CSV table of C-alpha atoms and ligand atoms in Angstrom, one decimal:
chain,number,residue,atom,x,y,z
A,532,UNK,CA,-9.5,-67.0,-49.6
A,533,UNK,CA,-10.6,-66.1,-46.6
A,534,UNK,CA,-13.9,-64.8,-45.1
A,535,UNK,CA,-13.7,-61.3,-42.7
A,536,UNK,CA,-17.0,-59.7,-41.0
A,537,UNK,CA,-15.7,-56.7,-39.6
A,538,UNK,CA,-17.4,-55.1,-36.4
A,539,UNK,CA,-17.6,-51.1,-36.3
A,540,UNK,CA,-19.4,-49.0,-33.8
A,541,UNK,CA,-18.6,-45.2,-35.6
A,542,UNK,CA,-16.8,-43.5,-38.5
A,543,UNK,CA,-14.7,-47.2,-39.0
A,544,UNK,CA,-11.3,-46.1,-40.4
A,545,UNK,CA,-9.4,-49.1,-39.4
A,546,UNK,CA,-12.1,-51.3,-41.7
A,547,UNK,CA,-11.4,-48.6,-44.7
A,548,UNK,CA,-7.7,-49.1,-44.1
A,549,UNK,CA,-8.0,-52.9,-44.2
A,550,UNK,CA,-11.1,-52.6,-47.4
A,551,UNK,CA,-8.1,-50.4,-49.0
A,552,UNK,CA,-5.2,-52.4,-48.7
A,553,UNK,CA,-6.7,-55.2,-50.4
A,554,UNK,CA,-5.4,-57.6,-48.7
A,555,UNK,CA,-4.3,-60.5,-51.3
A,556,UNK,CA,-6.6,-63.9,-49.9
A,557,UNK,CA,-8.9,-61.9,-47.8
A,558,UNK,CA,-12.3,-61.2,-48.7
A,559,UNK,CA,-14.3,-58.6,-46.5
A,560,UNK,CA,-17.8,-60.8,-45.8
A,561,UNK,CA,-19.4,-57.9,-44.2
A,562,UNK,CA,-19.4,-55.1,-42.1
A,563,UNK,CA,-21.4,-55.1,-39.1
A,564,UNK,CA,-22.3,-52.2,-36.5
A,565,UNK,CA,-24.2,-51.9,-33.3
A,566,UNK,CA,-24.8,-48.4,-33.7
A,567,UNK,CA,-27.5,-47.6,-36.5
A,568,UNK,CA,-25.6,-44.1,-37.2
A,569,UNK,CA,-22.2,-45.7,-38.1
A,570,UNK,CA,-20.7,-43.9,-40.7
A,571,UNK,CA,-18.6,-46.9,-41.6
A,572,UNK,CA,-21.9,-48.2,-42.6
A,573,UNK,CA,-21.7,-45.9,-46.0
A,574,UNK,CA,-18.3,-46.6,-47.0
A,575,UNK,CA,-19.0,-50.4,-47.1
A,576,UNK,CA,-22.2,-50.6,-48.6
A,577,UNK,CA,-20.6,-48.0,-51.9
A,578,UNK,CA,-18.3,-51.0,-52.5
A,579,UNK,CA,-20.7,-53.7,-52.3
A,580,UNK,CA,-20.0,-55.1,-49.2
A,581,UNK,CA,-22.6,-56.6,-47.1
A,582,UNK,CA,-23.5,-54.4,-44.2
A,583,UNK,CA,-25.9,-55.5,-40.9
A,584,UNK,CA,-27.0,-53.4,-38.0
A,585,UNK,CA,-27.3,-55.4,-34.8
A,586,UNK,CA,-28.3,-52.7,-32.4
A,587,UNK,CA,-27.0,-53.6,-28.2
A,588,UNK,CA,-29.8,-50.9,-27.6
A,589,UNK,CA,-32.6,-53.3,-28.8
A,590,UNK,CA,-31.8,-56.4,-26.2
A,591,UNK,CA,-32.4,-56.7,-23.0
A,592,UNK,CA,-28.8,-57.7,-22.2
A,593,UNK,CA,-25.5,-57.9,-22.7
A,594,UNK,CA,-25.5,-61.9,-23.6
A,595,UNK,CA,-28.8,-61.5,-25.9
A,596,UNK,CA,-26.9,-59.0,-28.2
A,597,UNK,CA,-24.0,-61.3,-28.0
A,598,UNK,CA,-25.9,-64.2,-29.4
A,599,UNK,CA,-27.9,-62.0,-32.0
A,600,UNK,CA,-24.2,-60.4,-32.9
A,601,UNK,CA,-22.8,-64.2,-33.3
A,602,UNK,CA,-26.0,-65.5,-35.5
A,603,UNK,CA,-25.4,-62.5,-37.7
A,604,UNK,CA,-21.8,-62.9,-38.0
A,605,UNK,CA,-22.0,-66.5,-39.2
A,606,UNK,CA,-24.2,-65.9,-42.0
A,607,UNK,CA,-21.5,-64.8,-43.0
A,608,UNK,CA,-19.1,-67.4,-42.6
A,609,UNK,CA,-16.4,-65.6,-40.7
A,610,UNK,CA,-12.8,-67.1,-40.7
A,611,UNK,CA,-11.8,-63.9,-39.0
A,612,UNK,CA,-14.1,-61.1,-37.0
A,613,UNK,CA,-12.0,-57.7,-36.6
A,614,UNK,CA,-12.8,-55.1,-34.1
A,615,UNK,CA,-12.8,-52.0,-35.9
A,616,UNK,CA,-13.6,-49.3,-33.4
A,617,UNK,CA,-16.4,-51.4,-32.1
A,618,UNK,CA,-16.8,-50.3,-28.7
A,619,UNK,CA,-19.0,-53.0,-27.4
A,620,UNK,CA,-17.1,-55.4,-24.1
A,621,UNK,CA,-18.1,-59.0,-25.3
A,622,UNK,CA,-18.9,-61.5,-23.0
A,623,UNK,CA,-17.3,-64.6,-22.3
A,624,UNK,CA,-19.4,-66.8,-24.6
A,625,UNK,CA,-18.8,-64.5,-27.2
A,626,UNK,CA,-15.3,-64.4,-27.2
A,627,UNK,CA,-14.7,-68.0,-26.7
A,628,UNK,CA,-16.9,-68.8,-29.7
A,629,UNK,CA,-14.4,-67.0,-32.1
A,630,UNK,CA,-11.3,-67.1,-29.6
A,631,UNK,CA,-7.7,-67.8,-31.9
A,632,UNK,CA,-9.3,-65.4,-35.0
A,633,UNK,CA,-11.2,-63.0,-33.0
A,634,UNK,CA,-8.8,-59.7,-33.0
A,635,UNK,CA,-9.2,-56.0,-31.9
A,636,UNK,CA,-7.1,-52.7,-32.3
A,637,UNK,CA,-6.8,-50.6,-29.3
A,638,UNK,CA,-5.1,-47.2,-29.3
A,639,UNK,CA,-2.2,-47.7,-26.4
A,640,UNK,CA,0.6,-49.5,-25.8
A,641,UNK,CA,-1.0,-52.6,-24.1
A,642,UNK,CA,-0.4,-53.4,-20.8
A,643,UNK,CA,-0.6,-49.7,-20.6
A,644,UNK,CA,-3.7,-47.8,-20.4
A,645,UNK,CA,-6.5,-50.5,-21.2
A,646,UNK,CA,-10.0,-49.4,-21.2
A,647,UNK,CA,-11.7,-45.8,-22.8
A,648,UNK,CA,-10.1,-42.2,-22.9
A,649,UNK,CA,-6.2,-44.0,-23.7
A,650,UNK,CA,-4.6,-40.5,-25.1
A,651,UNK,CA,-5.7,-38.3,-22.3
A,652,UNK,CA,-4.8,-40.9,-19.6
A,653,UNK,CA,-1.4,-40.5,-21.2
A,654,UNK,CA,-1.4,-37.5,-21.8
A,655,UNK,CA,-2.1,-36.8,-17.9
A,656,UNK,CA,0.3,-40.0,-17.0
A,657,UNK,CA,3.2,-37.8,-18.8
A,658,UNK,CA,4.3,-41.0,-20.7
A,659,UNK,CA,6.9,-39.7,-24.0
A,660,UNK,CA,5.8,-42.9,-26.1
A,661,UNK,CA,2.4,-43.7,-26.7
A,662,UNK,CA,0.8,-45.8,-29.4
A,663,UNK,CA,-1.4,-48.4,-30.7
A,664,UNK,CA,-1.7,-52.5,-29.8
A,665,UNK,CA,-3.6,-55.4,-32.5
A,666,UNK,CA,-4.3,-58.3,-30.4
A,667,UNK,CA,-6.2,-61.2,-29.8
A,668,UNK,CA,-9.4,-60.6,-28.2
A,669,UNK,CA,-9.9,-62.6,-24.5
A,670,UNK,CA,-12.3,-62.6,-21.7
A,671,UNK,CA,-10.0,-60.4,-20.2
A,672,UNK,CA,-10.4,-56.7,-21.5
A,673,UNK,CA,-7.7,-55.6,-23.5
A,674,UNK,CA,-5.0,-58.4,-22.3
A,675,UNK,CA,-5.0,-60.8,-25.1
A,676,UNK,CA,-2.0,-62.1,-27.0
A,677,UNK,CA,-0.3,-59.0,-28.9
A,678,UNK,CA,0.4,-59.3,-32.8
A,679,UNK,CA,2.0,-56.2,-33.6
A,680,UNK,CA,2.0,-52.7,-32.1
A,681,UNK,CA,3.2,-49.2,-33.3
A,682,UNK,CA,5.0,-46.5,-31.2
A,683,UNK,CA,4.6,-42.5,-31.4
A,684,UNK,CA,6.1,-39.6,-29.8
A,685,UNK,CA,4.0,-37.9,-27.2
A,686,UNK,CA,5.0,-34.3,-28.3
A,687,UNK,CA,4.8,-31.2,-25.9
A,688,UNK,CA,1.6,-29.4,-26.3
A,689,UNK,CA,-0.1,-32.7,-27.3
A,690,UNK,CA,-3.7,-32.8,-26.9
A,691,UNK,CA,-6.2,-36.1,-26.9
A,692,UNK,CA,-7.0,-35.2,-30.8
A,693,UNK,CA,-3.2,-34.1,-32.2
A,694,UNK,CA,-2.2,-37.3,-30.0
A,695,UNK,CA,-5.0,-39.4,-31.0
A,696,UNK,CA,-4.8,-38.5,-34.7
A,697,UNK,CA,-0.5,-39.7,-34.8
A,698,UNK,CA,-1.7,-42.8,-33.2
A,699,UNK,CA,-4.6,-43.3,-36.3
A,700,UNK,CA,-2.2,-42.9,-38.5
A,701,UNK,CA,-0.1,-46.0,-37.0
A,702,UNK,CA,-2.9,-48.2,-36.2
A,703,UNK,CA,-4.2,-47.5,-40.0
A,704,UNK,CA,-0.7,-49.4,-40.8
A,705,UNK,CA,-0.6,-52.1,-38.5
A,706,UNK,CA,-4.4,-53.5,-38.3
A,707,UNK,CA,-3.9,-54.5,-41.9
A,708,UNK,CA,-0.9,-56.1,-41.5
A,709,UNK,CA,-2.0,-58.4,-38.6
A,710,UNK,CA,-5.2,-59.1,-41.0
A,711,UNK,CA,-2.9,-60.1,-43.9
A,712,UNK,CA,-0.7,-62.6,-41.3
A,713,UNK,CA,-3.5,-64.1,-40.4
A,714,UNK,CA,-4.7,-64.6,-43.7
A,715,UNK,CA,-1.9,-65.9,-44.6
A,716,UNK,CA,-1.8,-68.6,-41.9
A,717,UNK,CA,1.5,-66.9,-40.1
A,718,UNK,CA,0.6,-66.5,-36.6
A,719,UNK,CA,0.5,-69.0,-33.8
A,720,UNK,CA,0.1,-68.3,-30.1
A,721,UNK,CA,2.1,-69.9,-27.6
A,722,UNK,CA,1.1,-71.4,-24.0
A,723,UNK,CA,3.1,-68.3,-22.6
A,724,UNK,CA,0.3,-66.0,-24.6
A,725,UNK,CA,3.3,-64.7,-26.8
A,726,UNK,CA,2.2,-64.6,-30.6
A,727,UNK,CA,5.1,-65.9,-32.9
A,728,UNK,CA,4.8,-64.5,-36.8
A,729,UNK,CA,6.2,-67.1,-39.3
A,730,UNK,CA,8.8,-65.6,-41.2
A,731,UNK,CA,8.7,-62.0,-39.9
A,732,UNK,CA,10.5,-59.2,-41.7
A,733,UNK,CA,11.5,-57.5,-38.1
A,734,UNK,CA,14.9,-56.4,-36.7
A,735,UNK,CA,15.7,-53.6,-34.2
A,736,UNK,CA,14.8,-50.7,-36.6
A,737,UNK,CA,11.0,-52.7,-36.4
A,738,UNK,CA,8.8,-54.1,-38.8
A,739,UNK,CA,9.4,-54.2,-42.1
A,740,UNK,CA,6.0,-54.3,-43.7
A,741,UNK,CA,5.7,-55.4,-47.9
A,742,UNK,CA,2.6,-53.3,-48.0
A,743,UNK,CA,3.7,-50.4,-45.7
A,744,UNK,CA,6.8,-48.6,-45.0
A,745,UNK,CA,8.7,-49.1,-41.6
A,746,UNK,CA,6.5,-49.0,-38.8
A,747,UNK,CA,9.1,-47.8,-35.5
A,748,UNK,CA,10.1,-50.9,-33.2
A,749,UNK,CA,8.0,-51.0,-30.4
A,750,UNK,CA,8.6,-51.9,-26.8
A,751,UNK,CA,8.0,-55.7,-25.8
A,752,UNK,CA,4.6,-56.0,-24.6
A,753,UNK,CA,4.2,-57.9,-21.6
A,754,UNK,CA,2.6,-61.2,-22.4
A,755,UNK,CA,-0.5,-62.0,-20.1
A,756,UNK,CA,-2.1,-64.9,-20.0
A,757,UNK,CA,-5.1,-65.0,-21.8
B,1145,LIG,N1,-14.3,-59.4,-23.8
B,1145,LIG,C1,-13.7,-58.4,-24.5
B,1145,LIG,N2,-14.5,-57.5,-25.2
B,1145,LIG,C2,-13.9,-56.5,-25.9
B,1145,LIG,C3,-12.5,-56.4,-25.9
B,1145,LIG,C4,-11.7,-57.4,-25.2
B,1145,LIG,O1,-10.4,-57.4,-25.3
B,1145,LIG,N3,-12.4,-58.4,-24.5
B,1145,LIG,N4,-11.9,-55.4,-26.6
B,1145,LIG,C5,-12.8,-54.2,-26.8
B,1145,LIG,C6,-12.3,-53.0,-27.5
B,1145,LIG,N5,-12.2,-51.9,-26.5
B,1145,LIG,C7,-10.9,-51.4,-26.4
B,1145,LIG,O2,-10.0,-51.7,-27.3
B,1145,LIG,C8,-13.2,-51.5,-25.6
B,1145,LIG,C9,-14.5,-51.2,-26.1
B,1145,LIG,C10,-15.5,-50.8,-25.3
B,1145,LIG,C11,-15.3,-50.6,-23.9
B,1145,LIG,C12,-16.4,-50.2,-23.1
B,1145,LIG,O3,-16.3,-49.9,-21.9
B,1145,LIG,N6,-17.7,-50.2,-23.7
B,1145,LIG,C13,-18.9,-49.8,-23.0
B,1145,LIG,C14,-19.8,-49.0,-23.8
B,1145,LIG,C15,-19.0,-47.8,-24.4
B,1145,LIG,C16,-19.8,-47.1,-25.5
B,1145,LIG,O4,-20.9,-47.7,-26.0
B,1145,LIG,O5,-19.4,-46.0,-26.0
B,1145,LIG,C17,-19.7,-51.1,-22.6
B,1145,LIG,O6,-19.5,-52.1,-23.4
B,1145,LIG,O7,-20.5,-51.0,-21.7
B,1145,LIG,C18,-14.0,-50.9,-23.4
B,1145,LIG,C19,-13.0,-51.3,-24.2
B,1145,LIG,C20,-14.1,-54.7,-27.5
B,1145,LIG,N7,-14.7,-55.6,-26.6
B,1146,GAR,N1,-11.5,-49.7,-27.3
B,1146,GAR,C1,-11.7,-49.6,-28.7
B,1146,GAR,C2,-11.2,-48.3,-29.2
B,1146,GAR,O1,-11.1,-47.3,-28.5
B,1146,GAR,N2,-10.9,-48.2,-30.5
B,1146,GAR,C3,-10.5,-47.0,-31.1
B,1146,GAR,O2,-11.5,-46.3,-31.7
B,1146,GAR,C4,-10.9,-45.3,-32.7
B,1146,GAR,C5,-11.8,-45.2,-33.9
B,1146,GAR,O3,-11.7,-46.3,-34.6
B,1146,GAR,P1,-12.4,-46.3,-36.1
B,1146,GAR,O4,-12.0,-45.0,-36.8
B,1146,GAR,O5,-11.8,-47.5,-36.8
B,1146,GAR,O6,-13.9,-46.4,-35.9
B,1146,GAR,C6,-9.5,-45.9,-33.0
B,1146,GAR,O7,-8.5,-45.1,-32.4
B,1146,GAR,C7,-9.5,-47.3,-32.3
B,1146,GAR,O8,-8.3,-47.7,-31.8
């Protein structure tokens, strides 16, 4: 078994998603938010799971609600922390405390549009494939090893919500399959940055996924140092 604390900042679908795939050797530790108002918050705490508020608005920096984040967090005993829409940049301490089971969904195609606002920059970039990235959180912003990513269509008369809801849908399929390879001790990084899954169901018509149907092969992601 092993111990998750996920991190939210708002409504938190990608932790329901991973609460409701019950994920076979994972147990959800707690949830944990910086904003007081998550609704994620709710959901949690009506199926028992331990929830904390560590608010960034009540420190006086960045690295003092890093630190109060991290004491919280291993209370809990956290094998893994996910990034569930937490929308918080961690500094470097942070990160290299948990580095190697510290991971984080973001809704584009990483390298491509890193950062806030993903669907409208490509919306206005007039890319046709869009999507969303699980990776391994660095330093770096958005540029850590990638574990698995879904590609959509960008359809004409797209819009940031009729975009951004497609990519939900994906990344609502993917985050909790990256959780279940890690929890099942699949995934190793190489020097390169390149994430290798043990025994992975993929071939050119993409991943096949036990839990979820196909999700649709997506691009290779260039690899970045981390
Ligand atoms: N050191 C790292 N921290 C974080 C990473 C990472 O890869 N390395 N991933 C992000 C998640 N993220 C995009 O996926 C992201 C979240 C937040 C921001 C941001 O600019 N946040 C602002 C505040 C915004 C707000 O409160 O609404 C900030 O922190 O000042 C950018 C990207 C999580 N952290
Ligand atoms: N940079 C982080 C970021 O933008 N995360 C994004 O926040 C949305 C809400 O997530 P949620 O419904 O799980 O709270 C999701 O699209 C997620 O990819």
């Amino acid at each position: 078994m092993k111990s998750i604390v996920i991190l939210i900042s708002g409504r938190g679908s990608n932790m329901e998603a991973i609460v409701n795939a019950g994920i076979p050797g994972a147990r959800i530790a707690a949830v944990i938010s910086n904003r007081p108002d998550a609704k994620g918050l709710a959901f949690a705490a009506a199926r028992g799971i331990p929830t904390a508020v560590v608010d960034h608005k009540a420190f006086p920096s960045r690295e003092a609600f890093d630190a109060a984040l991290a004491e919280t967090i291993d209370t809990h005993g956290a094998e893994l922390v996910v990034l569930a829409g937490f929308m918080r940049v961690l500094t470097d301490a942070f990160v290299r405390r948990y580095e190697g089971r510290l991971m984080n969904i973001h809704p584009s195609l990483l390298p491509s549009f890193p950062g806030l606002h993903t669907h409208q920059r490509a919306i206005e970039a007039g890319v046709r494939a869009h999507g969303a990235t699980v990776h391994f959180v660095t330093p770096a912003l958005d540029c850590g090893p990638v574990v698995i990513q879904a590609v959509v269509p960008v359809l004409p008369g797209d819009d940031e919500d009729s975009l951004s809801a497609r990519v939900l849908r994906q990344e609502h399929r993917i985050y909790p399959q990256a959780v279940r390879w890690f929890v099942e001790d699949r995934l190793t990084v190489t020097a390169q940055g390149q994430v290798r899954v043990r025994d992975e169901a993929v071939d050119e018509a993409g991943w096949t996924i036990p839990s979820l149907d196909r999700v649709p092969g997506a691009g290779a992601c260039d690899s970045r140092p981390s």
